[in-house]
Amino acid sequence: MHDVSRVMKARMEKLQALRDQGVEPFAYAFPRSHRNQDAVDAFTSAEEAGGLDEKGQGPATRAAGRMVSFRSHGKSAFADLDDGEGRIQVYFKKDIVGEQLFSRLDLLDLGDWLGVEGRLFRTRSGQVTIGVSGYELLAKSLRPLPLGKTETDEETGEVVTHSGFADTESRYRQRYADLAVN
């Protein structure tokens, strides 16, 4: 329990830092153009129809979701957003989003809700991604989520969750947490 208090204290400090920078951590609205899976499908359709531009970019999109993973690479960063119907990878590049928005990424945590806008493209590894030109914090998560790693067995198609919130009995008792994670 002591660790949870420390984590929540750190998140409250990040919340205050965001407010000090003039960022409203609980936005009123974010009109999106696509759900995450619809954005992936729109890119795939544009790709098949030859509708990508000379840089290999597809349509512009506005999408939103809960940040379930984050990977920083110096002047760029990747995150996965999950909107309940699908996940999409987003790519933040310091030169594109600007110094101020890029530095605010340090104040974000897993579980925060983000709204992003940008052009769709396919990474070298083949994953459809939104190249973020701007983003908004829609809701700051003050409690850590019990996220675990999931993988799909290629032969059976079964989804296996490692650690996280995999215990069925706990999921029934703490339904609020199960709904947030699953």
Coordinates of N, CA and C in Angstrom, one line a residue:
M1 N 0.8 -1.2 0.0 CA 0.0 0.0 0.0 C 0.9 1.3 0.0
H2 N 2.1 1.2 0.6 CA 2.9 2.3 0.7 C 3.4 2.7 -0.7
D3 N 3.6 1.7 -1.6 CA 4.1 2.1 -3.0 C 3.0 2.8 -3.7
V4 N 1.7 2.4 -3.5 CA 0.6 3.0 -4.2 C 0.5 4.5 -3.8
S5 N 0.7 4.8 -2.5 CA 0.7 6.1 -2.1 C 1.8 6.9 -2.7
R6 N 3.0 6.4 -2.9 CA 4.1 7.0 -3.5 C 3.8 7.3 -5.0
V7 N 3.2 6.3 -5.6 CA 2.9 6.5 -7.0 C 1.8 7.5 -7.2
M8 N 0.8 7.5 -6.4 CA -0.3 8.5 -6.5 C 0.2 9.9 -6.1
K9 N 1.2 10.0 -5.2 CA 1.8 11.3 -4.9 C 2.5 11.8 -6.1
A10 N 3.3 11.0 -6.8 CA 4.0 11.4 -8.0 C 3.1 11.8 -9.1
R11 N 2.0 11.1 -9.2 CA 1.0 11.5 -10.2 C 0.3 12.8 -9.9
M12 N 0.0 13.0 -8.6 CA -0.6 14.3 -8.2 C 0.4 15.5 -8.5
E13 N 1.7 15.2 -8.3 CA 2.7 16.3 -8.6 C 2.7 16.6 -10.1
K14 N 2.6 15.5 -10.9 CA 2.6 15.7 -12.3 C 1.3 16.5 -12.7
L15 N 0.2 16.2 -12.1 CA -1.1 16.9 -12.3 C -0.9 18.4 -12.0
Q16 N -0.2 18.7 -10.9 CA 0.0 20.1 -10.5 C 0.9 20.8 -11.5
A17 N 1.9 20.1 -12.0 CA 2.9 20.6 -12.9 C 2.1 21.0 -14.2
L18 N 1.2 20.1 -14.6 CA 0.4 20.4 -15.8 C -0.4 21.6 -15.7
R19 N -1.1 21.7 -14.5 CA -1.9 22.9 -14.2 C -1.0 24.2 -14.2
D20 N 0.2 24.1 -13.6 CA 1.1 25.2 -13.6 C 1.5 25.7 -15.0
Q21 N 1.5 24.8 -15.9 CA 1.8 25.1 -17.3 C 0.6 25.6 -18.1
G22 N -0.6 25.6 -17.4 CA -1.8 26.1 -18.1 C -2.5 25.0 -18.8
V23 N -2.2 23.7 -18.6 CA -2.9 22.6 -19.2 C -4.1 22.2 -18.4
E24 N -5.3 22.1 -19.0 CA -6.4 21.5 -18.3 C -6.3 20.0 -18.3
P25 N -6.1 19.3 -17.2 CA -5.9 17.9 -17.2 C -7.2 17.1 -17.4
F26 N -8.3 17.7 -17.5 CA -9.6 17.0 -17.7 C -10.4 17.7 -18.7
A27 N -10.0 17.5 -20.0 CA -10.6 18.3 -21.1 C -12.1 18.0 -21.2
Y28 N -12.8 19.0 -21.8 CA -14.2 18.9 -21.9 C -14.6 18.0 -23.1
A29 N -14.0 18.2 -24.2 CA -14.3 17.4 -25.4 C -13.2 17.3 -26.4
F30 N -13.2 16.3 -27.2 CA -12.2 16.1 -28.2 C -12.9 15.4 -29.4
P31 N -13.3 16.1 -30.4 CA -13.9 15.5 -31.6 C -13.0 14.7 -32.4
R32 N -13.2 13.4 -32.5 CA -12.3 12.5 -33.2 C -12.9 12.2 -34.6
S33 N -12.0 11.9 -35.5 CA -12.5 11.6 -36.9 C -12.7 10.1 -37.0
H34 N -11.9 9.3 -36.3 CA -11.9 7.8 -36.4 C -11.8 7.2 -35.0
R35 N -12.4 6.0 -34.9 CA -12.0 5.1 -33.8 C -10.7 4.5 -34.2
N36 N -10.0 4.0 -33.2 CA -8.6 3.5 -33.5 C -8.6 2.4 -34.6
Q37 N -9.5 1.4 -34.5 CA -9.5 0.4 -35.6 C -9.9 0.9 -36.9
D38 N -10.9 1.9 -36.9 CA -11.3 2.5 -38.1 C -10.2 3.3 -38.8
A39 N -9.3 3.9 -38.0 CA -8.2 4.6 -38.6 C -7.2 3.6 -39.3
V40 N -7.0 2.5 -38.7 CA -6.1 1.5 -39.3 C -6.7 1.0 -40.6
D41 N -8.0 0.7 -40.5 CA -8.7 0.3 -41.7 C -8.7 1.3 -42.8
A42 N -8.8 2.6 -42.5 CA -8.8 3.7 -43.5 C -7.4 3.8 -44.1
F43 N -6.4 3.6 -43.4 CA -5.0 3.6 -43.9 C -4.8 2.4 -44.9
T44 N -5.3 1.2 -44.5 CA -5.1 0.0 -45.3 C -5.9 0.2 -46.6
S45 N -7.1 0.8 -46.5 CA -7.9 1.0 -47.7 C -7.2 2.0 -48.7
A46 N -6.6 3.1 -48.1 CA -5.9 4.1 -48.9 C -4.7 3.5 -49.5
E47 N -4.0 2.6 -48.8 CA -2.8 1.9 -49.3 C -3.1 1.0 -50.4
E48 N -4.2 0.2 -50.3 CA -4.6 -0.7 -51.4 C -5.0 0.1 -52.6
A49 N -5.7 1.2 -52.4 CA -6.2 2.0 -53.5 C -5.1 2.9 -54.2
G50 N -3.9 2.9 -53.6 CA -2.9 3.8 -54.1 C -3.1 5.3 -53.7
G51 N -3.8 5.5 -52.6 CA -4.1 6.8 -52.2 C -3.1 7.5 -51.2
L52 N -1.9 6.9 -51.1 CA -0.9 7.5 -50.2 C -0.2 8.6 -50.9
D53 N 0.3 9.6 -50.1 CA 1.1 10.6 -50.7 C 2.5 10.1 -51.0
E54 N 3.4 11.0 -51.5 CA 4.8 10.6 -51.9 C 5.6 10.2 -50.7
K55 N 5.2 10.6 -49.5 CA 6.0 10.2 -48.3 C 5.4 8.9 -47.7
G56 N 4.4 8.3 -48.3 CA 3.8 7.1 -47.8 C 2.8 7.4 -46.7
Q57 N 2.3 8.6 -46.6 CA 1.3 8.9 -45.6 C -0.1 8.8 -46.1
G58 N -1.0 8.4 -45.2 CA -2.4 8.2 -45.5 C -3.1 9.4 -45.1
P59 N -4.4 9.2 -44.8 CA -5.3 10.4 -44.4 C -5.0 10.9 -43.1
A60 N -5.3 12.2 -42.9 CA -5.2 12.8 -41.6 C -6.3 12.3 -40.7
T61 N -6.0 12.1 -39.4 CA -6.9 11.6 -38.5 C -6.8 12.2 -37.1
R62 N -7.9 12.2 -36.4 CA -8.0 12.6 -35.0 C -8.5 11.4 -34.2
A63 N -7.7 10.8 -33.3 CA -8.1 9.7 -32.6 C -7.8 9.9 -31.1
A64 N -8.4 9.1 -30.3 CA -8.2 9.2 -28.8 C -8.2 7.8 -28.2
G65 N -7.7 7.8 -27.0 CA -7.6 6.5 -26.2 C -6.8 6.6 -25.0
R66 N -6.8 5.5 -24.2 CA -6.0 5.4 -23.0 C -4.6 5.0 -23.4
M67 N -3.6 5.7 -22.9 CA -2.2 5.3 -23.1 C -1.9 4.1 -22.3
V68 N -1.6 3.0 -23.1 CA -1.4 1.7 -22.4 C 0.1 1.3 -22.5
S69 N 0.9 2.0 -23.3 CA 2.3 1.7 -23.3 C 3.0 3.0 -23.8
F70 N 4.3 3.2 -23.4 CA 5.0 4.4 -23.8 C 6.5 4.0 -23.9
R71 N 7.1 4.4 -25.0 CA 8.5 4.1 -25.3 C 9.2 5.3 -25.8
S72 N 10.2 5.9 -25.0 CA 10.9 7.1 -25.4 C 12.2 6.7 -26.0
H73 N 12.5 7.5 -27.1 CA 13.8 7.2 -27.8 C 14.5 8.6 -28.0
G74 N 14.8 9.3 -27.0 CA 15.5 10.6 -27.1 C 14.6 11.7 -27.7
K75 N 14.7 12.0 -29.0 CA 13.9 13.0 -29.6 C 12.7 12.5 -30.3
S76 N 12.3 11.3 -30.0 CA 11.1 10.7 -30.5 C 10.5 9.8 -29.4
A77 N 9.2 9.5 -29.6 CA 8.6 8.5 -28.6 C 7.4 7.9 -29.3
F78 N 7.2 6.6 -28.9 CA 6.0 5.9 -29.3 C 5.1 5.6 -28.2
A79 N 3.8 5.5 -28.4 CA 2.8 5.1 -27.4 C 1.7 4.3 -28.1
D80 N 1.0 3.5 -27.3 CA -0.1 2.8 -27.8 C -1.3 3.4 -27.1
L81 N -2.4 3.7 -27.9 CA -3.6 4.2 -27.4 C -4.7 3.1 -27.6
D82 N -5.5 2.9 -26.6 CA -6.6 1.9 -26.7 C -7.9 2.6 -26.4
D83 N -8.8 2.5 -27.3 CA -10.1 3.2 -27.1 C -11.2 2.2 -26.8
G84 N -10.9 1.0 -26.4 CA -11.9 0.0 -26.1 C -12.3 -0.9 -27.3
E85 N -12.1 -0.4 -28.5 CA -12.4 -1.2 -29.7 C -11.1 -1.6 -30.4
G86 N -10.0 -1.0 -30.2 CA -8.8 -1.3 -30.8 C -7.6 -0.4 -30.3
R87 N -6.5 -0.8 -30.7 CA -5.2 -0.1 -30.3 C -4.6 0.5 -31.6
I88 N -4.0 1.6 -31.4 CA -3.2 2.2 -32.5 C -1.9 2.8 -31.9
Q89 N -0.8 2.7 -32.6 CA 0.4 3.2 -32.2 C 0.5 4.7 -32.6
V90 N 1.0 5.5 -31.8 CA 1.2 6.9 -32.1 C 2.7 7.3 -32.0
Y91 N 3.2 8.2 -32.8 CA 4.6 8.5 -32.9 C 4.7 10.0 -32.7
F92 N 5.5 10.4 -31.6 CA 5.8 11.8 -31.3 C 7.2 12.1 -31.7
K93 N 7.4 13.1 -32.5 CA 8.7 13.5 -32.9 C 8.9 15.0 -32.5
K94 N 10.0 15.2 -31.8 CA 10.2 16.5 -31.2 C 10.1 17.7 -32.2
D95 N 10.7 17.4 -33.4 CA 10.7 18.5 -34.4 C 9.3 18.8 -34.9
I96 N 8.4 17.9 -34.8 CA 7.0 18.1 -35.4 C 6.1 18.6 -34.3
V97 N 6.1 18.0 -33.1 CA 5.1 18.5 -32.1 C 5.6 19.8 -31.4
G98 N 6.9 20.0 -31.5 CA 7.4 21.2 -30.8 C 8.0 20.9 -29.5
E99 N 8.9 21.7 -29.0 CA 9.7 21.5 -27.8 C 8.7 21.4 -26.6
Q100 N 7.8 22.4 -26.5 CA 6.9 22.4 -25.3 C 6.0 21.2 -25.2
L101 N 5.3 20.8 -26.3 CA 4.5 19.6 -26.2 C 5.3 18.3 -26.0
F102 N 6.5 18.3 -26.6 CA 7.3 17.1 -26.4 C 7.8 17.0 -25.0
S103 N 8.1 18.1 -24.3 CA 8.6 18.0 -23.0 C 7.5 17.6 -22.0
R104 N 6.2 17.9 -22.4 CA 5.1 17.5 -21.6 C 4.8 16.0 -21.5
L105 N 5.4 15.3 -22.5 CA 5.3 13.8 -22.5 C 5.8 13.2 -21.2
D106 N 6.8 13.9 -20.5 CA 7.3 13.4 -19.3 C 6.3 13.5 -18.1
L107 N 5.3 14.3 -18.3 CA 4.3 14.5 -17.3 C 3.1 13.5 -17.5
L108 N 3.2 12.7 -18.5 CA 2.1 11.7 -18.8 C 2.4 10.4 -18.2
D109 N 1.4 9.6 -17.9 CA 1.6 8.3 -17.3 C 0.7 7.3 -18.0
L110 N 1.0 6.0 -17.8 CA 0.1 5.0 -18.4 C -1.2 5.1 -17.7
G111 N -2.3 5.0 -18.5 CA -3.6 5.2 -18.0 C -4.2 6.5 -18.4
D112 N -3.4 7.5 -18.7 CA -3.9 8.8 -19.1 C -4.6 8.7 -20.5
W113 N -5.7 9.5 -20.7 CA -6.4 9.6 -21.9 C -5.9 10.7 -22.8
L114 N -5.5 10.4 -24.0 CA -5.0 11.4 -24.9 C -5.8 11.5 -26.2
G115 N -5.9 12.7 -26.7 CA -6.5 12.9 -28.1 C -5.3 13.3 -29.0
V116 N -5.1 12.7 -30.1 CA -4.0 13.0 -31.0 C -4.5 13.3 -32.4
E117 N -3.8 14.1 -33.1 CA -4.1 14.3 -34.5 C -2.8 14.2 -35.3
G118 N -2.9 13.8 -36.5 CA -1.8 13.6 -37.4 C -2.1 12.8 -38.6
R119 N -1.1 12.5 -39.4 CA -1.2 11.6 -40.6 C -0.9 10.2 -40.3
L120 N -1.6 9.3 -40.9 CA -1.3 7.9 -40.7 C -0.1 7.4 -41.7
F121 N 0.7 6.5 -41.2 CA 1.8 6.0 -42.0 C 2.1 4.6 -41.5
R122 N 2.9 3.9 -42.2 CA 3.3 2.5 -41.8 C 4.8 2.5 -41.4
T123 N 5.1 2.0 -40.2 CA 6.5 2.0 -39.8 C 7.3 0.9 -40.5
R124 N 8.6 1.0 -40.3 CA 9.5 -0.1 -41.0 C 9.1 -1.5 -40.5
S125 N 8.5 -1.6 -39.3 CA 8.1 -2.9 -38.8 C 6.7 -3.3 -39.3
G126 N 6.1 -2.4 -40.1 CA 4.8 -2.7 -40.7 C 3.6 -2.3 -39.9
Q127 N 3.8 -1.6 -38.8 CA 2.6 -1.2 -38.0 C 2.1 0.1 -38.4
V128 N 0.7 0.2 -38.6 CA 0.1 1.5 -38.9 C 0.1 2.4 -37.7
T129 N 0.6 3.6 -37.9 CA 0.9 4.5 -36.8 C 0.4 5.9 -37.2
I130 N 0.0 6.7 -36.2 CA -0.3 8.1 -36.4 C 0.9 8.9 -36.1
G131 N 1.4 9.7 -37.1 CA 2.5 10.6 -36.9 C 1.9 11.9 -36.2
V132 N 2.1 12.0 -34.9 CA 1.4 13.1 -34.2 C 1.9 14.5 -34.6
S133 N 1.0 15.4 -34.9 CA 1.3 16.8 -35.1 C 0.8 17.6 -34.0
G134 N -0.1 17.1 -33.2 CA -0.6 17.7 -32.0 C -1.3 16.8 -31.1
Y135 N -1.3 17.0 -29.8 CA -2.1 16.2 -28.9 C -2.7 17.0 -27.7
E136 N -3.7 16.4 -27.1 CA -4.3 17.0 -25.9 C -4.4 15.9 -24.9
L137 N -4.2 16.3 -23.6 CA -4.5 15.5 -22.5 C -6.0 15.6 -22.2
L138 N -6.7 14.4 -22.3 CA -8.1 14.4 -22.1 C -8.5 14.1 -20.6
A139 N -7.7 13.3 -20.0 CA -7.9 12.9 -18.6 C -6.7 12.4 -18.0
K140 N -6.3 12.9 -16.9 CA -5.1 12.4 -16.1 C -5.5 11.3 -15.2
S141 N -4.7 10.2 -15.3 CA -5.0 9.0 -14.5 C -4.2 9.2 -13.2
L142 N -4.9 9.2 -12.1 CA -4.3 9.4 -10.8 C -3.9 8.1 -10.1
R143 N -4.6 7.0 -10.5 CA -4.3 5.7 -9.9 C -3.7 4.9 -11.0
P144 N -2.6 4.1 -10.6 CA -2.0 3.2 -11.6 C -2.9 2.1 -12.0
L145 N -2.9 1.7 -13.3 CA -3.7 0.6 -13.8 C -2.9 -0.7 -13.6
P146 N -3.6 -1.8 -13.3 CA -2.9 -3.1 -13.2 C -2.7 -3.7 -14.6
L147 N -1.9 -3.0 -15.5 CA -1.7 -3.5 -16.8 C -0.7 -4.6 -16.8
G148 N -0.9 -5.6 -17.6 CA 0.0 -6.7 -17.8 C 0.3 -6.9 -19.3
K149 N 1.3 -7.7 -19.6 CA 1.6 -7.9 -21.0 C 0.7 -9.0 -21.5
T150 N 0.2 -8.8 -22.7 CA -0.6 -9.8 -23.4 C 0.1 -10.2 -24.7
E151 N -0.1 -11.5 -25.0 CA 0.4 -12.0 -26.2 C -0.6 -13.0 -26.8
T152 N -0.6 -13.1 -28.1 CA -1.6 -14.1 -28.7 C -0.8 -15.3 -29.3
D153 N -1.3 -16.5 -28.9 CA -0.6 -17.7 -29.4 C -1.0 -17.8 -30.9
E154 N 0.0 -17.9 -31.7 CA -0.2 -17.9 -33.2 C -0.9 -19.1 -33.6
E155 N -0.7 -20.3 -33.0 CA -1.4 -21.5 -33.4 C -2.8 -21.6 -33.0
T156 N -3.1 -21.2 -31.8 CA -4.5 -21.4 -31.3 C -5.3 -20.1 -31.3
G157 N -4.6 -18.9 -31.4 CA -5.3 -17.6 -31.3 C -5.7 -17.2 -29.9
E158 N -5.3 -18.0 -28.9 CA -5.6 -17.7 -27.5 C -4.8 -16.5 -27.0
V159 N -5.4 -15.6 -26.3 CA -4.8 -14.4 -25.8 C -4.3 -14.8 -24.3
V160 N -3.1 -14.6 -24.0 CA -2.5 -15.0 -22.7 C -2.0 -13.7 -22.1
T161 N -2.5 -13.4 -20.8 CA -2.0 -12.2 -20.1 C -1.0 -12.7 -19.0
H162 N 0.1 -12.0 -19.0 CA 1.2 -12.2 -18.0 C 1.1 -11.1 -17.0
S163 N 1.1 -11.5 -15.7 CA 1.0 -10.6 -14.6 C -0.3 -9.7 -14.7
G164 N -0.2 -8.4 -14.3 CA -1.3 -7.5 -14.5 C -2.5 -8.0 -13.7
F165 N -3.6 -8.0 -14.3 CA -4.9 -8.2 -13.6 C -5.5 -9.5 -14.2
A166 N -4.9 -10.6 -14.1 CA -5.3 -11.8 -14.8 C -6.2 -12.7 -13.9
D167 N -6.1 -12.5 -12.6 CA -6.8 -13.4 -11.7 C -8.3 -13.1 -11.8
T168 N -9.1 -14.1 -12.2 CA -10.5 -14.0 -12.4 C -11.3 -13.6 -11.2
E169 N -11.0 -14.1 -10.1 CA -11.7 -13.7 -8.8 C -11.5 -12.3 -8.5
S170 N -10.2 -11.8 -8.6 CA -10.0 -10.3 -8.4 C -10.7 -9.5 -9.4
R171 N -10.8 -9.9 -10.6 CA -11.5 -9.1 -11.6 C -13.0 -9.0 -11.3
Y172 N -13.6 -10.1 -10.7 CA -15.0 -10.0 -10.3 C -15.2 -9.1 -9.1
R173 N -14.3 -9.1 -8.2 CA -14.4 -8.3 -7.0 C -14.1 -6.8 -7.3
Q174 N -13.2 -6.6 -8.2 CA -12.8 -5.2 -8.5 C -13.2 -4.9 -9.9
R175 N -14.5 -4.9 -10.2 CA -15.0 -4.7 -11.5 C -14.7 -3.4 -12.1
Y176 N -14.6 -2.3 -11.3 CA -14.2 -1.0 -11.8 C -12.8 -1.1 -12.5
A177 N -11.9 -1.8 -11.8 CA -10.5 -1.9 -12.4 C -10.5 -2.8 -13.6
D178 N -11.3 -3.9 -13.6 CA -11.4 -4.8 -14.8 C -11.9 -4.0 -16.0
L179 N -12.9 -3.2 -15.8 CA -13.5 -2.4 -16.9 C -12.4 -1.4 -17.5
A180 N -11.6 -0.8 -16.6 CA -10.6 0.1 -17.1 C -9.5 -0.6 -17.8
V181 N -9.1 -1.8 -17.4 CA -8.0 -2.5 -18.1 C -8.5 -3.3 -19.3
N182 N -9.6 -4.0 -19.2 CA -10.1 -4.9 -20.2 C -11.2 -4.3 -21.0

